[in-house]
XYZ file of C-alpha atoms in Angstrom:
727
model
C 0.000 0.000 0.000
C 1.309 3.432 -0.912
C 1.847 5.693 2.073
C -0.794 8.378 2.440
C -3.155 6.708 -0.055
C -6.394 5.239 1.276
C -6.983 1.566 0.652
C -9.357 0.819 -2.184
C -12.677 -0.737 -1.230
C -12.880 -4.394 -2.357
C -15.202 -4.890 -5.291
C -17.478 -7.279 -3.433
C -18.078 -4.668 -0.760
C -19.110 -2.120 -3.373
C -21.408 -4.665 -5.017
C -22.998 -5.502 -1.668
C -23.483 -1.840 -0.830
C -25.117 -1.170 -4.210
C -27.335 -4.254 -3.892
C -28.479 -3.135 -0.438
C -29.292 0.292 -1.841
C -31.360 -1.219 -4.661
C -33.112 -3.500 -2.185
C -34.007 -0.587 0.086
C -35.417 1.603 -2.676
C -37.484 -1.194 -4.252
C -38.700 -2.473 -0.880
C -40.010 0.924 0.228
C -41.550 1.779 -3.162
C -43.157 -1.659 -3.470
C -44.494 -1.494 0.079
C -46.126 1.868 -0.618
C -47.637 0.697 -3.911
C -48.951 -2.543 -2.401
C -50.483 -0.657 0.523
C -52.238 1.662 -1.936
C -53.447 -1.413 -3.801
C -55.091 -2.725 -0.648
C -56.507 0.572 0.564
C -57.612 2.136 -2.698
C -57.333 -0.179 -5.701
C -59.215 -3.361 -4.795
C -56.593 -5.780 -3.444
C -58.789 -6.476 -0.420
C -61.431 -8.290 -2.504
C -59.359 -9.692 -5.357
C -56.651 -8.686 -7.844
C -55.990 -4.933 -7.802
C -57.453 -3.075 -10.743
C -54.428 -0.738 -10.598
C -51.168 -1.989 -9.082
C -48.345 0.619 -9.081
C -45.824 -1.803 -7.561
C -45.772 -3.795 -10.800
C -44.306 -0.764 -12.588
C -41.752 -0.150 -9.833
C -40.287 -3.653 -10.027
C -40.070 -3.975 -13.805
C -38.495 -0.500 -14.089
C -35.990 -1.364 -11.359
C -34.919 -4.496 -13.212
C -34.562 -2.625 -16.505
C -32.386 0.049 -14.898
C -30.050 -2.252 -12.932
C -27.594 -4.974 -13.832
C -28.845 -8.536 -13.732
C -26.461 -9.276 -10.862
C -28.675 -7.055 -8.686
C -31.953 -8.642 -9.689
C -31.807 -11.075 -6.727
C -31.929 -8.053 -4.396
C -35.068 -6.863 -6.205
C -36.625 -10.326 -5.951
C -35.967 -10.422 -2.200
C -37.492 -6.941 -1.833
C -40.626 -8.078 -3.711
C -41.050 -11.235 -1.631
C -40.568 -9.464 1.708
C -42.736 -6.435 0.874
C -45.542 -8.512 -0.658
C -45.467 -10.923 2.265
C -45.579 -8.158 4.861
C -48.519 -6.398 3.201
C -50.509 -9.594 2.621
C -49.987 -10.877 6.159
C -50.772 -7.450 7.618
C -54.112 -7.359 5.807
C -54.995 -10.917 6.830
C -54.061 -13.105 3.862
C -52.925 -16.636 4.724
C -49.194 -17.396 4.188
C -49.986 -19.662 1.227
C -51.854 -16.855 -0.538
C -49.069 -14.388 0.262
C -46.542 -16.822 -1.209
C -48.635 -17.200 -4.370
C -48.961 -13.441 -4.818
C -45.220 -13.007 -4.228
C -44.454 -15.629 -6.874
C -46.711 -13.880 -9.395
C -45.108 -10.507 -8.671
C -41.603 -11.976 -9.065
C -42.229 -13.869 -12.304
C -43.961 -10.954 -14.006
C -41.140 -8.325 -13.821
C -38.515 -10.953 -14.615
C -40.306 -11.794 -17.860
C -41.236 -8.198 -18.677
C -37.741 -6.824 -18.105
C -36.048 -9.687 -19.967
C -38.284 -9.383 -23.033
C -38.079 -5.593 -23.208
C -34.311 -5.454 -22.680
C -33.813 -8.034 -25.408
C -36.093 -6.333 -27.911
C -34.659 -2.887 -27.210
C -31.063 -4.142 -26.907
C -30.731 -2.330 -23.616
C -32.733 0.003 -21.414
C -35.718 1.199 -23.482
C -35.792 4.838 -24.480
C -39.496 5.649 -24.351
C -38.908 8.736 -26.483
C -38.339 6.331 -29.385
C -41.410 4.805 -31.033
C -39.860 1.358 -31.491
C -38.618 1.142 -27.912
C -41.964 2.391 -26.627
C -43.825 -0.257 -28.631
C -41.474 -2.951 -27.314
C -42.003 -1.724 -23.745
C -45.800 -1.757 -24.070
C -45.843 -5.174 -25.727
C -43.301 -6.844 -23.449
C -43.785 -5.238 -20.047
C -47.421 -4.049 -20.192
C -49.105 -6.812 -22.217
C -47.137 -10.080 -22.334
C -45.539 -10.202 -18.879
C -48.799 -9.445 -16.966
C -50.337 -12.511 -18.648
C -47.943 -14.736 -16.690
C -48.485 -12.766 -13.512
C -52.241 -12.954 -14.061
C -52.214 -16.712 -14.568
C -50.412 -17.222 -11.262
C -51.924 -14.407 -9.206
C -55.430 -14.753 -10.646
C -55.438 -18.467 -9.882
C -54.370 -17.810 -6.286
C -56.988 -15.044 -5.908
C -59.745 -17.258 -7.350
C -58.845 -20.070 -4.963
C -58.613 -17.693 -1.997
C -61.816 -15.689 -2.590
C -63.897 -18.332 -4.322
C -64.444 -16.054 -7.294
C -64.403 -16.731 -11.031
C -61.010 -17.837 -12.313
C -61.146 -16.102 -15.693
C -62.342 -12.777 -14.303
C -59.595 -12.800 -11.647
C -56.890 -13.628 -14.195
C -58.182 -10.885 -16.517
C -58.402 -8.337 -13.696
C -54.860 -9.132 -12.531
C -53.543 -8.798 -16.080
C -55.295 -5.467 -16.647
C -54.397 -4.020 -13.238
C -50.725 -4.889 -13.560
C -50.572 -3.804 -17.206
C -51.968 -0.380 -16.357
C -49.724 -0.211 -13.294
C -46.615 -0.854 -15.386
C -47.632 1.652 -18.056
C -48.474 4.356 -15.529
C -45.621 3.864 -13.050
C -42.697 2.454 -15.024
C -42.870 5.032 -17.836
C -41.927 8.087 -15.719
C -39.277 6.074 -13.863
C -37.583 5.027 -17.112
C -37.826 8.531 -18.554
C -36.566 10.336 -15.460
C -32.835 9.875 -16.040
C -33.118 10.856 -19.715
C -35.369 13.912 -19.383
C -34.939 15.133 -15.828
C -33.157 18.213 -17.191
C -36.410 19.367 -18.825
C -38.274 19.301 -15.509
C -35.292 20.838 -13.719
C -35.230 23.716 -16.199
C -38.965 24.400 -15.638
C -39.705 23.264 -12.075
C -42.554 25.702 -11.433
C -44.278 24.924 -14.712
C -43.910 21.178 -14.127
C -45.418 21.478 -10.644
C -48.317 23.577 -11.956
C -49.073 21.098 -14.754
C -49.083 18.065 -12.436
C -51.127 19.872 -9.775
C -53.593 21.195 -12.339
C -54.003 17.719 -13.828
C -54.795 16.337 -10.370
C -57.279 19.107 -9.532
C -59.073 18.920 -12.876
C -59.246 15.123 -12.671
C -60.859 15.330 -9.229
C -63.259 18.003 -10.495
C -64.182 15.972 -13.570
C -64.909 12.776 -11.662
C -66.596 14.541 -8.755
C -68.979 16.441 -11.029
C -69.731 13.445 -13.250
C -68.408 15.486 -16.224
C -66.777 14.028 -19.305
C -63.189 13.706 -17.956
C -61.391 14.022 -21.267
C -62.807 17.525 -21.830
C -60.942 18.848 -18.787
C -57.916 16.565 -18.805
C -56.814 16.529 -22.464
C -55.788 20.229 -22.587
C -53.499 19.702 -19.599
C -52.019 16.586 -21.186
C -51.390 18.535 -24.384
C -49.672 21.253 -22.349
C -47.465 18.676 -20.650
C -46.619 16.942 -23.926
C -45.708 20.142 -25.770
C -43.808 21.892 -22.991
C -42.373 19.086 -20.839
C -41.797 16.397 -23.470
C -42.522 12.703 -22.892
C -41.579 12.781 -19.199
C -44.072 15.573 -18.539
C -46.821 13.596 -20.255
C -45.917 10.479 -18.251
C -45.948 12.307 -14.897
C -49.238 14.010 -15.713
C -50.764 10.746 -16.898
C -49.660 9.031 -13.690
C -51.481 11.586 -11.540
C -54.612 11.309 -13.695
C -54.511 7.507 -13.412
C -54.302 7.633 -9.618
C -57.228 10.039 -9.406
C -59.377 8.213 -11.981
C -59.042 4.782 -10.393
C -59.485 6.102 -6.858
C -62.594 8.141 -7.699
C -64.221 5.341 -9.732
C -63.632 2.799 -6.950
C -65.487 5.160 -4.601
C -68.495 5.522 -6.871
C -67.563 8.859 -8.401
C -67.228 9.825 -12.038
C -68.996 9.198 -15.287
C -67.892 5.550 -15.347
C -69.612 4.819 -12.028
C -72.899 6.007 -13.558
C -72.806 3.361 -16.266
C -75.308 0.524 -16.017
C -72.495 -1.950 -15.419
C -71.233 -4.071 -12.576
C -68.552 -2.508 -10.348
C -65.931 -4.750 -11.931
C -66.982 -3.632 -15.416
C -66.941 0.013 -14.358
C -63.367 -0.414 -13.146
C -62.467 -2.204 -16.374
C -63.748 0.777 -18.372
C -61.702 3.057 -16.113
C -58.624 0.936 -16.769
C -59.226 1.194 -20.497
C -59.709 4.967 -20.214
C -56.465 5.379 -18.253
C -54.481 3.172 -20.641
C -55.771 4.884 -23.783
C -55.348 8.347 -22.272
C -51.758 7.680 -21.251
C -50.844 6.008 -24.537
C -52.284 8.913 -26.509
C -50.500 11.486 -24.353
C -47.145 9.706 -24.640
C -47.496 9.304 -28.401
C -48.540 12.939 -28.680
C -45.460 13.968 -26.696
C -43.238 11.835 -28.936
C -44.711 13.419 -32.058
C -44.377 16.927 -30.640
C -40.781 16.265 -29.601
C -39.962 14.858 -33.046
C -41.429 17.895 -34.801
C -39.636 20.322 -32.495
C -36.380 18.446 -33.034
C -36.897 18.594 -36.791
C -37.356 22.357 -36.542
C -34.198 22.655 -34.434
C -32.288 20.501 -36.915
C -33.423 22.647 -39.837
C -32.442 25.800 -37.989
C -29.053 24.307 -37.115
C -28.581 23.327 -40.770
C -29.483 26.850 -41.859
C -26.999 28.356 -39.399
C -24.335 25.927 -40.584
C -24.930 26.913 -44.214
C -24.608 30.572 -43.237
C -21.343 29.791 -41.447
C -19.969 27.879 -44.430
C -20.790 30.728 -46.780
C -19.264 33.134 -44.300
C -16.059 31.082 -44.100
C -15.834 31.057 -47.880
C -16.450 34.817 -48.100
C -13.992 35.484 -45.288
C -11.285 33.489 -47.055
C -11.792 35.411 -50.282
C -11.806 38.814 -48.590
C -8.831 38.037 -46.358
C -6.839 36.900 -49.356
C -7.161 40.444 -50.713
C -6.413 42.209 -47.397
C -2.798 43.431 -47.414
C -2.562 45.284 -44.095
C -3.628 44.539 -40.506
C -6.122 47.393 -40.708
C -7.763 45.894 -43.795
C -7.875 42.522 -42.047
C -9.581 44.123 -39.054
C -12.184 45.760 -41.286
C -12.834 42.439 -43.017
C -13.352 40.722 -39.671
C -15.654 43.505 -38.547
C -17.863 42.991 -41.591
C -17.881 39.195 -41.444
C -17.735 38.123 -37.796
C -20.001 40.788 -36.357
C -22.591 40.234 -39.075
C -22.466 36.506 -39.841
C -20.927 35.318 -36.580
C -23.403 37.204 -34.422
C -20.757 38.656 -32.093
C -21.348 42.063 -30.475
C -17.710 43.097 -30.131
C -14.380 42.178 -31.690
C -10.786 42.765 -30.656
C -7.816 41.870 -32.838
C -4.364 42.086 -31.285
C -0.861 41.526 -32.693
C 2.234 40.602 -30.748
C 4.783 43.404 -30.757
C 8.143 42.957 -32.487
C 9.870 42.377 -29.161
C 7.220 39.851 -28.118
C 6.468 41.690 -24.866
C 3.083 43.270 -25.592
C -0.156 42.794 -27.447
C -0.913 45.784 -29.649
C -4.542 46.247 -30.644
C -5.197 46.438 -34.379
C -8.993 46.611 -34.183
C -11.441 47.030 -31.288
C -15.078 47.474 -32.289
C -18.317 47.133 -30.351
C -16.739 47.991 -26.985
C -17.503 51.081 -24.863
C -15.122 53.995 -25.414
C -13.945 53.830 -21.800
C -12.915 50.201 -22.195
C -11.103 50.894 -25.470
C -9.297 53.898 -24.000
C -8.157 52.025 -20.899
C -5.941 49.733 -22.978
C -5.234 51.875 -26.010
C -1.484 51.270 -25.771
C -1.882 47.489 -25.642
C -1.590 44.791 -23.007
C 1.658 43.453 -21.509
C 1.946 39.783 -22.349
C 2.747 38.982 -18.710
C -0.553 40.451 -17.449
C -3.256 38.185 -16.048
C -5.755 39.014 -18.781
C -7.764 36.805 -21.081
C -6.063 38.076 -24.244
C -2.537 37.709 -22.857
C -3.199 34.231 -21.461
C -4.596 33.084 -24.790
C -1.353 34.042 -26.528
C 0.828 32.543 -23.786
C -1.017 29.226 -23.773
C -1.647 29.037 -27.511
C -5.091 27.602 -26.795
C -8.615 29.065 -27.098
C -10.273 30.306 -23.908
C -14.064 30.070 -23.706
C -15.954 31.790 -20.877
C -19.679 31.179 -21.168
C -20.823 33.343 -18.246
C -19.728 35.942 -15.727
C -19.076 33.397 -12.989
C -16.425 31.695 -15.126
C -14.786 35.056 -15.895
C -14.695 36.167 -12.248
C -13.267 32.829 -11.146
C -10.466 33.038 -13.714
C -9.726 36.777 -13.695
C -10.968 38.194 -10.371
C -8.697 41.234 -10.594
C -10.326 42.413 -13.846
C -13.982 41.661 -13.036
C -14.793 45.384 -13.403
C -13.920 45.067 -17.111
C -16.727 42.541 -17.465
C -19.195 44.972 -15.877
C -18.125 47.804 -18.151
C -18.801 45.897 -21.359
C -22.140 44.285 -20.555
C -20.674 40.988 -21.715
C -22.373 37.667 -21.067
C -20.034 35.383 -23.031
C -16.392 35.824 -24.057
C -14.124 33.763 -26.276
C -10.613 34.242 -27.599
C -8.522 32.336 -30.127
C -4.753 32.511 -30.564
C -3.343 33.542 -33.922
C -0.196 31.748 -34.968
C 2.213 31.438 -37.841
C 3.560 27.938 -38.226
C 3.191 27.292 -34.499
C 4.643 30.691 -33.481
C 2.179 32.992 -31.632
C 1.537 36.291 -33.373
C -1.674 37.617 -31.818
C -5.195 37.045 -30.537
C -8.767 37.317 -31.802
C -11.277 38.032 -29.040
C -15.075 38.042 -29.369
C -17.800 39.183 -27.001
C -21.564 38.599 -26.848
C -24.081 40.461 -24.713
C -26.419 37.476 -24.779
C -25.374 34.063 -23.399
C -23.919 31.753 -26.040
C -23.590 27.954 -25.898
C -20.254 28.042 -27.769
C -21.073 24.615 -29.139
C -18.929 22.578 -31.504
C -20.333 24.272 -34.621
C -19.669 27.785 -33.300
C -16.169 26.905 -32.126
C -15.290 25.243 -35.441
C -16.427 28.349 -37.334
C -14.431 30.810 -35.233
C -11.419 28.484 -35.112
C -11.384 28.383 -38.926
C -11.679 32.172 -38.971
C -8.762 32.497 -36.534
C -6.627 30.220 -38.715
C -7.311 32.306 -41.804
C -6.761 35.553 -39.893
C -3.394 34.295 -38.689
C -2.367 33.495 -42.242
C -3.632 36.855 -43.476
C -1.735 38.738 -40.761
C 1.480 36.990 -41.689
C 0.971 37.935 -45.299
C 0.272 41.511 -44.260
C 3.471 41.738 -42.251
C 5.412 40.247 -45.138
C 4.101 42.891 -47.490
C 5.128 45.535 -44.980
C 8.581 44.035 -44.451
C 10.551 42.279 -47.187
C 12.609 40.520 -44.549
C 9.522 38.427 -43.620
C 9.348 36.553 -46.940
C 10.352 33.298 -45.308
C 7.500 33.696 -42.819
C 5.120 34.246 -45.741
C 6.069 30.870 -47.144
C 6.109 29.018 -43.841
C 2.983 30.362 -42.128
C 0.747 31.950 -44.756
C 1.287 29.243 -47.352
C 2.563 26.059 -45.790
C 0.684 24.658 -42.809
C 2.341 22.827 -39.964
C 1.904 19.269 -41.262
C 1.224 16.687 -38.569
C 3.196 13.466 -38.617
C -0.102 11.699 -38.911
C -3.736 12.583 -39.555
C -6.913 10.549 -39.181
C -5.787 7.144 -40.454
C -2.734 8.513 -42.281
C 0.975 8.972 -41.774
C 2.096 12.054 -43.732
C 5.460 13.406 -44.829
C 5.992 16.506 -46.982
C 9.043 17.406 -49.007
C 9.376 21.045 -50.054
C 12.376 22.497 -51.879
C 12.106 25.867 -53.670
C 14.516 26.649 -56.464
C 15.362 29.892 -54.633
C 16.650 28.196 -51.483
C 18.141 31.422 -50.147
C 14.791 33.212 -49.847
C 12.459 30.233 -49.823
C 9.839 31.905 -52.022
C 8.083 30.013 -54.813
C 4.713 29.053 -56.202
C 4.552 25.416 -55.047
C 2.472 24.545 -52.015
C 0.832 21.755 -50.066
C -2.055 21.561 -47.610
C -3.414 19.134 -45.027
C -6.643 19.847 -43.154
C -9.035 17.695 -41.097
C -12.650 17.690 -42.287
C -15.834 16.430 -40.689
C -16.878 12.806 -40.993
C -13.437 11.169 -40.486
C -12.073 12.845 -43.611
C -8.765 14.572 -44.317
C -8.209 17.132 -47.086
C -4.906 16.882 -49.000
C -3.544 19.178 -51.689
C -0.333 19.686 -53.668
C -0.192 22.561 -56.144
C 1.964 24.882 -58.208
C 1.345 28.443 -59.359
C 3.475 29.348 -62.362
C 6.087 31.932 -61.442
C 8.386 32.830 -58.570
C 8.703 35.533 -55.954
C 6.175 37.303 -53.794
C 3.644 37.683 -56.605
C 3.536 33.901 -57.068
C 3.252 33.460 -53.293
C 0.320 35.883 -53.225
C -1.546 33.962 -55.920
C -0.709 30.723 -54.192
C -2.007 31.925 -50.811
C -5.274 33.129 -52.327
C -5.747 29.871 -54.207
C -4.950 27.795 -51.127
C -7.350 29.803 -48.935
C -10.108 29.523 -51.527
C -9.490 25.771 -51.877
C -9.719 25.367 -48.100
C -12.995 27.249 -47.952
C -14.465 25.103 -50.738
C -13.203 21.904 -49.084
C -14.889 22.875 -45.822
C -18.169 23.189 -47.728
C -17.848 19.520 -48.691
C -17.513 19.932 -52.468
C -16.238 16.863 -54.357
C -12.844 17.153 -56.019
C -14.362 17.801 -59.446
C -16.626 20.576 -58.153
C -13.847 22.110 -56.069
C -11.514 22.316 -59.055
C -14.243 23.776 -61.265
C -14.860 26.555 -58.722
C -11.124 27.151 -58.330
C -10.748 27.423 -62.093
C -13.188 30.351 -62.135
C -11.495 31.894 -59.107
C -8.021 31.551 -60.661
C -9.070 33.349 -63.847
C -10.040 36.420 -61.837
C -7.536 36.338 -58.983
C -4.209 35.221 -60.461
C -3.591 38.040 -62.972
C -3.445 35.608 -65.875
C -1.170 33.039 -64.235
C -2.152 29.419 -64.498
C -1.949 26.928 -61.652
C -1.753 23.164 -61.371
C -3.301 21.300 -58.480
C -3.961 17.846 -57.096
C -6.667 17.664 -54.418
C -7.836 14.621 -52.485
C -9.941 13.641 -49.505
C -9.241 10.511 -47.504
C -12.110 8.872 -45.611
C -10.470 6.907 -42.797
C -13.671 5.041 -41.928
C -14.006 3.588 -45.440
C -10.276 3.767 -46.368
C -11.290 5.481 -49.625
C -9.259 8.179 -51.395
C -11.128 10.542 -53.721
C -8.959 12.793 -55.864
C -8.972 15.272 -58.699
C -6.272 16.621 -61.039
C -5.906 20.038 -62.631
C -2.868 19.809 -64.893
C -0.726 17.977 -62.339
C 0.910 14.607 -63.018
C -1.022 11.621 -61.634
C -0.357 10.445 -58.062
C 1.444 7.131 -57.664
C 0.033 4.296 -55.532
C 2.261 1.576 -54.069
C 0.371 -1.439 -52.758
C 1.914 -2.912 -49.619
C 0.626 -6.410 -50.335
C 2.239 -6.741 -53.787
C 4.699 -3.870 -54.091
C 3.011 -2.940 -57.377
C 3.081 0.763 -58.312
C 0.283 2.247 -60.421
C -0.678 5.696 -61.615
C -3.930 7.141 -60.254
C -5.139 8.508 -63.560
C -8.916 8.040 -63.326
C -9.300 11.771 -62.715
C -8.434 14.386 -65.293
C -8.682 18.097 -65.996
C -6.688 21.019 -67.402
C -4.600 23.492 -65.431
C -6.516 26.155 -63.546
C -7.013 29.514 -65.188
C -6.641 29.370 -68.990
C -10.031 27.903 -69.904
C -13.327 29.601 -69.133
C -15.254 26.353 -68.931
C -13.120 23.405 -67.976
C -14.318 19.902 -67.177
C -12.831 18.062 -64.212
C -13.497 14.472 -63.186
C -12.986 12.712 -59.886
C -11.158 9.461 -59.279
C -11.667 6.996 -56.443
C -9.460 4.250 -55.072
C -9.847 1.827 -52.166
C -6.749 1.718 -49.975
C -5.437 -0.882 -47.562
C -3.273 -0.501 -44.442
C 0.335 0.055 -45.469
C -0.489 1.374 -48.944
C 1.533 4.458 -49.921
C 0.415 7.299 -52.197
C 2.787 9.931 -53.626
C 1.459 13.379 -54.623
C 3.936 15.692 -56.387
C 4.342 18.729 -58.581
C 5.867 18.580 -62.050
C 9.255 19.770 -60.755
C 9.958 16.260 -59.443
C 9.671 14.545 -62.829
C 10.559 17.255 -65.380
C 13.657 16.721 -67.509
C 15.800 19.362 -69.265
C 13.312 22.135 -68.553
C 10.519 20.575 -70.600
C 7.101 21.749 -69.384
C 3.895 19.733 -69.325
C 1.894 22.385 -71.147
C 4.623 22.763 -73.758
C 4.135 19.266 -75.157
C 6.990 17.498 -73.361
C 4.896 14.483 -72.499
C 7.640 11.979 -73.332
C 10.145 13.544 -70.931
C 7.515 13.855 -68.213
C 6.534 10.231 -68.741
C 10.172 9.211 -68.403
C 10.403 11.019 -65.084
C 7.202 9.383 -63.852
C 8.543 5.978 -64.894
C 11.701 6.605 -62.830
C 9.539 7.559 -59.859
C 7.520 4.345 -60.243
C 10.718 2.286 -60.203
C 11.933 3.999 -57.040
C 8.620 3.413 -55.257
C 8.605 -0.238 -56.279
C 12.023 -0.694 -54.636
C 10.897 0.732 -51.293
C 10.709 -1.515 -48.272
C 7.038 -1.733 -47.147
C 8.002 -0.296 -43.752
C 10.315 2.424 -45.027
C 10.410 5.691 -43.098
C 8.413 8.245 -45.065
C 10.940 10.984 -44.339
C 13.718 8.797 -45.753
C 11.528 7.908 -48.721
C 10.782 11.559 -49.447
C 14.447 12.516 -49.187
C 15.463 9.754 -51.605
C 12.880 10.928 -54.139
C 14.221 14.473 -54.125
C 17.841 13.333 -54.253
C 17.372 10.793 -57.048
C 14.820 12.559 -59.251
C 15.426 16.285 -58.679
C 18.979 16.874 -57.437
C 20.376 20.383 -57.112
C 20.869 22.580 -59.001
C 17.333 22.372 -60.336
C 15.314 24.586 -62.641
C 11.950 24.214 -60.929
C 10.485 24.066 -57.451
C 9.649 20.640 -56.028
C 6.858 19.734 -53.638
C 5.950 16.179 -52.663
C 3.536 14.657 -50.178
C 3.819 10.998 -49.222
C 0.978 9.391 -47.255
C 0.674 5.909 -45.813
C -2.558 4.324 -44.551
C -2.100 3.380 -40.909
C -5.625 2.402 -39.935
C -7.718 -0.361 -41.477
C -10.789 0.270 -43.521
C -14.199 -1.288 -42.845
């Protein structure tokens, strides 16, 4: 035992403690339900016409592990025996009733759990139907056969009527009592969010039920509006709780000769049977109505979420296009002001850049904030200060504060700032350049925001593009930052592996001294277990080529986020290139890898075909199913998409023409034979690779063997290897 560390409780002790807890809860609940059955629901003269304990036991078994079912069985036997003996039943009768009430929940829980493949979710139509059929209809048949037989023998009454009454009483008891118990854990938050309304609905249902039965009025006229209220406002749990109260009142009042059912020219047993039917139908209708209302409300929420997501996607695309044209931090700030405050719904925006010495954050843009707040930090914020903006830069991670309590707990010394802005929710994202912090983007809302996954993904994408745009802006302002332009605004920090892929990039500009060229690569995670991959080349060199490249890359990212297929993405980029690249053409290979299906979808725009090396055979093939011309020259160009199924260990090589060109021959100049010779050499090299070769070593050998220095063109390669199996 480690000193100072308490000894862990043995597992059997925990199991015993949990079993005792289950026993206690079931015993007390069963005892109360059985007592009500004797006092109010007819157990004194035969099978109860409404037996709440039946719902308690079957729900308990559905919600607990089978290893704890013996504790529930013991609780049933003891509670049933105590109640029966207390009210004067002989021990043999008590034993028969206990057996019936043990067999019934065992069968009901087993059938329902099997049909639903777990605890039934009564919000789901299929699970609800399985619950009604298994626990409310089939299982009470077995309980009725045993309990009804014992009751008939004990009271000298008709066997069939006792069996039928037991079946109906337990079936209604399970439907009325088990439904809210099973729904409680799944929908308690709804009642918790509206406690007063829930209490009013349940109380009103009880009062109106008493009034309806007391006055001999048609009960449904008073009760149905309350049930509709519960179903629409409190979901299925609200309908179940309301229905339970109505069932208690209806059965109690009818058994005492009150209500429209007691006025029928029927025997007392038939009157109670009609009441049972009324309760069952009423509760079934209310639960189904609640399910339908919940489904329709969820459909509306889904459509609204889809609409908001479409707005965000369009906004991301527009933001990428506008940022690609912004050349100064001020222009970037104005672009953010137009996009994020309008489409993002934020009330205030602050954009800060790290000073040259790295000691302060200097504000580029601050809009939507009170003048006093802006003036208090007009000269910036020291990076060492305990402020939200400074901490975001220091940590390099987003900070999300959804309410004032979170802000005060984290920054108690600046709580007055929160008061001065009227903020309810704050969020900040770091801006970086190739992993190096360069600033912060901070947003504020005056209404509480959930900051859910969709919101965070949108603003995170915006922060990424802003970081790239700021780097480009600094590079335009300072020629000495050209290397940063290439590294941060053009080339992302490539992970060693993505979702299901190991990735290695080789990048060698012709101008090694300045590192500026038109080749580029991109790797970006997408939704649905997909990864976006791109290798491209803008004709030309220098900062002008880098500018075109950055715009094209940003536009391609925005289109990829929208989920366009490779053919559609390239078609859109072709139109964009004609207007944005000042007449330059560009070549591009784009692909998306679906790790769940191990499928690679790709498209080509003037680039040589990727090469696939199969691990199983070592065979190397060209991925040439896709085709399309270079981007820019043609007004209407047709692009097709290729698809290939990959296996673990398969390697794919993406590359620009600089890797396989010979003697300066260009693809568009008709040098197909020389290009083909270079591709053939590349295929031979890939075929010679060991299946487990290091990708970095493989990439280096490609550059050394196929494009040694001095070279006449830039070279960019991306080698990927599948590391996770497909379906």
